[in-house]
Coordinates of C-alpha atoms and ligand atoms in Angstrom, one line a residue:
X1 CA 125.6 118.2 118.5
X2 CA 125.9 121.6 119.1
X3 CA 128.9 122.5 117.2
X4 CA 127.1 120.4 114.7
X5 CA 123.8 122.7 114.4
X6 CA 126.7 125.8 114.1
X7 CA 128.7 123.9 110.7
X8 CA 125.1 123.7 109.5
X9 CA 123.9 127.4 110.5
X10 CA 126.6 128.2 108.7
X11 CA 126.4 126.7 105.3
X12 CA 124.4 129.0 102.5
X13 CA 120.4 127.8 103.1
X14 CA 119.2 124.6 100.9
X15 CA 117.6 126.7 98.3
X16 CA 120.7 129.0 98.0
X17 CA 122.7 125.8 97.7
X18 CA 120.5 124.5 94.9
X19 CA 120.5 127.2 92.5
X20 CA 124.1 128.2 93.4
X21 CA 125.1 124.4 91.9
X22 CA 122.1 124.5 89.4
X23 CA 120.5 121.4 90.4
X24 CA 116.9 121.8 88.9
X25 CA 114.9 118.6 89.5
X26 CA 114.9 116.2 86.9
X27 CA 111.5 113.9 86.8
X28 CA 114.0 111.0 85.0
X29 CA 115.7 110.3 88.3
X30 CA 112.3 110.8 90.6
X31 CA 113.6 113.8 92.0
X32 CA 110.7 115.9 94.0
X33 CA 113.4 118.0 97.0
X34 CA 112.1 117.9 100.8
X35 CA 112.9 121.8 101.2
X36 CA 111.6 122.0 104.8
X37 CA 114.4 121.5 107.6
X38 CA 111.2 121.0 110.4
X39 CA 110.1 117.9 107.7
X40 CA 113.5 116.8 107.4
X41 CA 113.9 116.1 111.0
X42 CA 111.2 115.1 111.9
X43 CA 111.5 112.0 109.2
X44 CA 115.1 112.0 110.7
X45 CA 113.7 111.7 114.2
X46 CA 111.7 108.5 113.1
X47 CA 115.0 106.2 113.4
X48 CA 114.7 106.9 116.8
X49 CA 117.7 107.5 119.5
X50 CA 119.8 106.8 116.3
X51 CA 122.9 107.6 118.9
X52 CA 126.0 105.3 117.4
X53 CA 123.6 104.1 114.5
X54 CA 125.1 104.1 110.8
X55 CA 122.9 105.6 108.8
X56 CA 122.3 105.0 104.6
X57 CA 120.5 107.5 102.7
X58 CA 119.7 106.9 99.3
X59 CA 119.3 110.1 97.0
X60 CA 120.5 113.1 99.0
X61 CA 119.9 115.4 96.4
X62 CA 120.8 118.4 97.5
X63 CA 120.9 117.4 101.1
X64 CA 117.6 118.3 103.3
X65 CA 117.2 115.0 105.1
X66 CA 121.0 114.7 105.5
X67 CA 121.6 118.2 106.9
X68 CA 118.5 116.6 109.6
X69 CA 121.0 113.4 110.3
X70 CA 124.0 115.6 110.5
X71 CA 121.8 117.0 113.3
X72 CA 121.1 114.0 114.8
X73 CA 123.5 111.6 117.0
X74 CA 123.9 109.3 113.3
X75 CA 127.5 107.9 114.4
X76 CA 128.1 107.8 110.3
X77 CA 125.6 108.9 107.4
X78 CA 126.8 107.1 104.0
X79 CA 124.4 108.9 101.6
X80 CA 124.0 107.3 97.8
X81 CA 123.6 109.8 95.0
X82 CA 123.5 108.5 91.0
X83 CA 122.8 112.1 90.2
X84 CA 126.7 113.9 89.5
X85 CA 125.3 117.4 88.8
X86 CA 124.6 116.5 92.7
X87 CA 128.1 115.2 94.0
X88 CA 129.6 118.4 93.9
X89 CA 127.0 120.1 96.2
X90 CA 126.7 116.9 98.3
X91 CA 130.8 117.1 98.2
X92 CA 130.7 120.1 100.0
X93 CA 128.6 119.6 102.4
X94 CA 130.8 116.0 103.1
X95 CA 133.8 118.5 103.3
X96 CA 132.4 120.1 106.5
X97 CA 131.5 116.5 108.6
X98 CA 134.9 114.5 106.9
X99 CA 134.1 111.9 109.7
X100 CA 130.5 111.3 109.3
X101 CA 129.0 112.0 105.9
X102 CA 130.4 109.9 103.6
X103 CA 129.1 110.3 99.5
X104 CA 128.4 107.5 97.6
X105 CA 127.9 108.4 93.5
X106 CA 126.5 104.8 92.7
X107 CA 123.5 103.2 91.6
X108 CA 121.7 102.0 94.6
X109 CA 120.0 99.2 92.7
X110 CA 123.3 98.1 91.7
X111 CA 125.0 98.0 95.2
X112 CA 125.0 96.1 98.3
X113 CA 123.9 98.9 100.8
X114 CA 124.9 97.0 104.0
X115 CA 128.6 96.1 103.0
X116 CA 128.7 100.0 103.6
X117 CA 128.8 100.3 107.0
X118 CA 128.8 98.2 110.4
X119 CA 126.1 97.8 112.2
X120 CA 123.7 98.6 113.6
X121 CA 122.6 100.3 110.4
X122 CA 119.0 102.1 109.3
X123 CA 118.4 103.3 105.7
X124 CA 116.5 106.2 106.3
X125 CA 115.4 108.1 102.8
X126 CA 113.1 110.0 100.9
X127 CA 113.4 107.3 98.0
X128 CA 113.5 107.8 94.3
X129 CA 109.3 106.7 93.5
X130 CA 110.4 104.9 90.5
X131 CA 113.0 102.5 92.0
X132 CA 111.5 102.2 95.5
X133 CA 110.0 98.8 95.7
X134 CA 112.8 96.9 93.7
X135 CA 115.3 98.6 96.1
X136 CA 112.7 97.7 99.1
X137 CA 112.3 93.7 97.8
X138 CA 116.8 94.0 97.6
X139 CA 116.7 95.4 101.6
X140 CA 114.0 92.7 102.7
X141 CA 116.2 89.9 101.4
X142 CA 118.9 90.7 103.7
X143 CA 116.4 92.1 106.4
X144 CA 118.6 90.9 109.6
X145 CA 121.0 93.6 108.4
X146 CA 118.8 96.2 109.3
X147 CA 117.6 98.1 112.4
X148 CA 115.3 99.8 111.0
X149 CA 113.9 101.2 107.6
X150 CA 112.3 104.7 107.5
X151 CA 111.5 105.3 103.9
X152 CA 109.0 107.8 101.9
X153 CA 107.3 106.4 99.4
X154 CA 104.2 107.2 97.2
X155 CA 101.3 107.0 99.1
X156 CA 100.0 104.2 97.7
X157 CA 102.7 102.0 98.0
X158 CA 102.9 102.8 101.7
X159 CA 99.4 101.2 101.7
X160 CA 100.5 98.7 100.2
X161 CA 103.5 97.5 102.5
X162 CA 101.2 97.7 105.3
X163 CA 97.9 96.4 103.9
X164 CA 95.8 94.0 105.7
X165 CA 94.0 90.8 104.0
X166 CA 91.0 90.9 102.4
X167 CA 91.9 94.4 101.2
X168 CA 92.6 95.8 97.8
X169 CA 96.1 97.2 99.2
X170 CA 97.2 93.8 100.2
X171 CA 99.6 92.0 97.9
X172 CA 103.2 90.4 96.9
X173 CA 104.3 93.6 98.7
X174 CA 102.3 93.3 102.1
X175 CA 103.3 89.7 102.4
X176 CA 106.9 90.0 102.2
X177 CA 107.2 92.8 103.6
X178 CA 105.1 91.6 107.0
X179 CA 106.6 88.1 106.6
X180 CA 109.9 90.2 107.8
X181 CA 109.4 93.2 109.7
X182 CA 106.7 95.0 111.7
X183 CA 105.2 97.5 109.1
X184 CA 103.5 101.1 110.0
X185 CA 103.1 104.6 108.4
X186 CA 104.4 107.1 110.2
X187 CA 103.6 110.5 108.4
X188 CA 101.3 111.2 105.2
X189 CA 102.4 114.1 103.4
X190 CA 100.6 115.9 100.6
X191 CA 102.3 116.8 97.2
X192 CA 102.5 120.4 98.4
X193 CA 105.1 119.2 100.7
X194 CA 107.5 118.5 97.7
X195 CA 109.3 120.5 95.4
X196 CA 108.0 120.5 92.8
X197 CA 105.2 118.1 93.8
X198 CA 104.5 115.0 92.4
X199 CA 101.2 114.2 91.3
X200 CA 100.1 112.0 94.5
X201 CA 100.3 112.2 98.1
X202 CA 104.1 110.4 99.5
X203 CA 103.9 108.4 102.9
X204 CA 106.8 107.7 105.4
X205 CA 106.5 103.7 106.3
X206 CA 108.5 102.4 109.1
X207 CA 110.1 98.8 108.8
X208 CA 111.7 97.3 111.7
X209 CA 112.8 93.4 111.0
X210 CA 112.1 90.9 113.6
X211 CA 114.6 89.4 115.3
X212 CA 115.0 86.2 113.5
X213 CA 114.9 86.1 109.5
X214 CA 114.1 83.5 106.4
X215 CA 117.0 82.0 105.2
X216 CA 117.7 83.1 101.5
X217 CA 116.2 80.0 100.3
X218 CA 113.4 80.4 101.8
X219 CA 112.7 83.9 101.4
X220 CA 113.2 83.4 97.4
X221 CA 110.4 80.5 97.6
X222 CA 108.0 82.7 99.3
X223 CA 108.9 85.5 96.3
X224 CA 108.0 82.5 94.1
X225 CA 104.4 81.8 95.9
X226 CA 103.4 85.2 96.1
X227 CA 104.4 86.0 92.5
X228 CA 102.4 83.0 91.3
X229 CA 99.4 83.8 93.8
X230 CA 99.3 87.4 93.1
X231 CA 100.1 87.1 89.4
X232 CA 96.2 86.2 88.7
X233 CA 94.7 86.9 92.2
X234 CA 91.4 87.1 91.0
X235 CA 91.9 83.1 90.3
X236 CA 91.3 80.9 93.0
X237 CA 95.0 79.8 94.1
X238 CA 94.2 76.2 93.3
X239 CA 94.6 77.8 89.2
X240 CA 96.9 80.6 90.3
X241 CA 99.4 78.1 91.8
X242 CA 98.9 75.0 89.5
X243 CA 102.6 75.9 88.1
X244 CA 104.0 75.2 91.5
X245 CA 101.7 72.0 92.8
X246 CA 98.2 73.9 92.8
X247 CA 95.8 71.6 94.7
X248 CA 98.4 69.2 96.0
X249 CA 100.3 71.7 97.8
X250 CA 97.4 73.3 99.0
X251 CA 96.1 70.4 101.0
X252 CA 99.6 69.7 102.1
X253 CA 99.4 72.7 104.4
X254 CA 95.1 72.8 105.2
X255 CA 94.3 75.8 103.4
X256 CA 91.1 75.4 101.2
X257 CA 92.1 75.0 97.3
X258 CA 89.0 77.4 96.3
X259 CA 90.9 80.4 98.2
X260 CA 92.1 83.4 96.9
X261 CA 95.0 85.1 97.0
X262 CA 93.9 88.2 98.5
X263 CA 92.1 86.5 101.5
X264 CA 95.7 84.6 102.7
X265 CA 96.9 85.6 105.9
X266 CA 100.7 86.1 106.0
X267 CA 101.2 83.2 108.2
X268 CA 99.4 81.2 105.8
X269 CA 101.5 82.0 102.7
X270 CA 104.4 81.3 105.0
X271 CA 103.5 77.4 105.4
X272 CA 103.3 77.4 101.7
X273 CA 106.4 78.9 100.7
X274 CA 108.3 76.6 103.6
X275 CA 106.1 73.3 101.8
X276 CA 107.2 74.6 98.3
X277 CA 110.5 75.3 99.1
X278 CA 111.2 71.3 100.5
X279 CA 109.1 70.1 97.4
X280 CA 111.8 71.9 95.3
X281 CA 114.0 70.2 97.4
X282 CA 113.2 67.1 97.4
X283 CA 113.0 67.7 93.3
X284 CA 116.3 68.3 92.9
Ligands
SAM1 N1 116.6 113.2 99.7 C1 116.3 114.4 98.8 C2 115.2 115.1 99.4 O1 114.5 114.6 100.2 O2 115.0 116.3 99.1 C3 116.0 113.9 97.4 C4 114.9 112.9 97.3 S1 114.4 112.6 95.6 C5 112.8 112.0 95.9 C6 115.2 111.1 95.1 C7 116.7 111.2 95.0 O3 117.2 109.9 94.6 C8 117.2 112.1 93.9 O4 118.3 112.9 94.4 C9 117.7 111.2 92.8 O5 118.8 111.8 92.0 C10 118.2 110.0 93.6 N2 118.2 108.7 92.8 C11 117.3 108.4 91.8 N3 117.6 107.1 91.4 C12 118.7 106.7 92.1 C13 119.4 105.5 92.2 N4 119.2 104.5 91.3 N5 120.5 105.4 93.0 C14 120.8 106.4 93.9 N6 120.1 107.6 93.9 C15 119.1 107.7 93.0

């Protein structure tokens, strides 16, 4: 740890590193740099005791949050860039921790995070804002993989993940995300905190996935019940889910045809996606 926090003390300072490898942020790839090592490790600290934990972190950049795992007791850190005007910065800092920072230069929507690294793993990641939730829906499929997922997102979508019923937060997103893991935000951080800033406030939301998980099956029906619910939630599910038995299915599992989607508790939608998913079944 210690000798650690010297290889760091070391290196030039983030901002140094930045201009000396001319990595100006680029809106394209969602790129808004945590510059603050206090931030850095404090989002780091919010794995927990991550001692002998592998850790993924999508979108390094130019390495704030990984300098704050390198500090930590992360057994491994396998960080995923798509940026290469950022590999050779992220290659240097790799150069210094050859046993524990590995750099991947791939497209994280394109790769299976968890046949990285052993477990137990954590993504933790200040996440690109304009890939986040496809890459979140890709983690939750295979949530027994995970320890734990410490991710920033846009504010919003934070509130989203962990969004009660009956709110206008609560969706697709809060269901399947609750259906698998116990959802909170941790930090709310304003666009000042960012450089630059983006135009809204980011939130860190903590996912950590229960012990036992849906089968794929079954967590694919449940993305096909919320999708139909959610598609026209101002509907009364009974029309929003004619496609995929409506009224029929409905009564099958005693919630009230006139319902909508928004008012579902996540154990409700969870006896209709396990109904549609043996009516699909029994279809086929
Ligand atoms: N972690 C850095 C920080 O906190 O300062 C940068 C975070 S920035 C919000 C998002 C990072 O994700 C950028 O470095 C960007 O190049 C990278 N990125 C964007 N799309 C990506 C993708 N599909 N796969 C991997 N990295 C991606």
């Amino acid at each position: 740890m210690s000798s650690n926090f010297e290889t760091l003390k070391s290196l030039p300072s983030l901002k140094d590193s930045i201009s000396h490898y001319g990595l100006d942020a680029r809106k394209a790839l969602g790129q808004h740099f945590l510059l603050d090592p206090g931030l850095c490790s404090r989002i780091a600290g919010l794995g927990g005791n991550l001692t002998g934990r592998h850790i993924i972190e999508i979108g390094p950049g130019p390495g704030g949050l990984t300098r704050a795992l390198l500090l930590s007791e992360a057994r491994t850190i396998h960080a995923v860039e798509i940026d290469q005007r950022a590999w050779p910065l992220l290659d240097d800092l790799s150069s210094h921790f050859p046993d524990r920072l590995t750099i991947v230069k791939q497209d994280a929507l394109t790769l299976d995070a968890s046949s990285l690294t052993d477990a137990p793993r954590q993504i933790i990641a200040n996440l690109p804002y304009n890939v986040a939730t496809p890459l979140l829906i890709g983690w939750l499929r295979q949530a027994e993989k995970w320890e734990r997922l410490v991710l920033m997102f846009q504010k919003e979508v934070a509130e989203r993940i962990c969004a009660e019923p009956g709110s206008n937060a609560y969706g697709r997103l809060s269901v399947l995300c609750q259906w698998c893991a116990e959802c909170s935000i941790a930090l709310i951080l304003p666009p000042g905190a960012f450089s630059p800033p983006p135009k809204v406030s980011s939130a860190v939301a903590c996912l950590t996935p229960y012990s036992h998980q849906p089968p794929a099956a079954l967590f694919k029906a449940m993305e096909q019940v919320t999708a139909a619910a959610f598609g026209q939630r101002r509907k009364m599910l009974r029309a929003s889910l004619k496609s995929i038995g409506g009224e029929t299915l409905l009564r099958s599992v005693d919630i009230d045809p006139t319902r909508r989607a928004e008012t579902l508790t996540v154990d409700e939608f969870a006896r209709l996606a396990v109904y549609h998913l043996e009516q699909t079944k029994r279809a086929s």
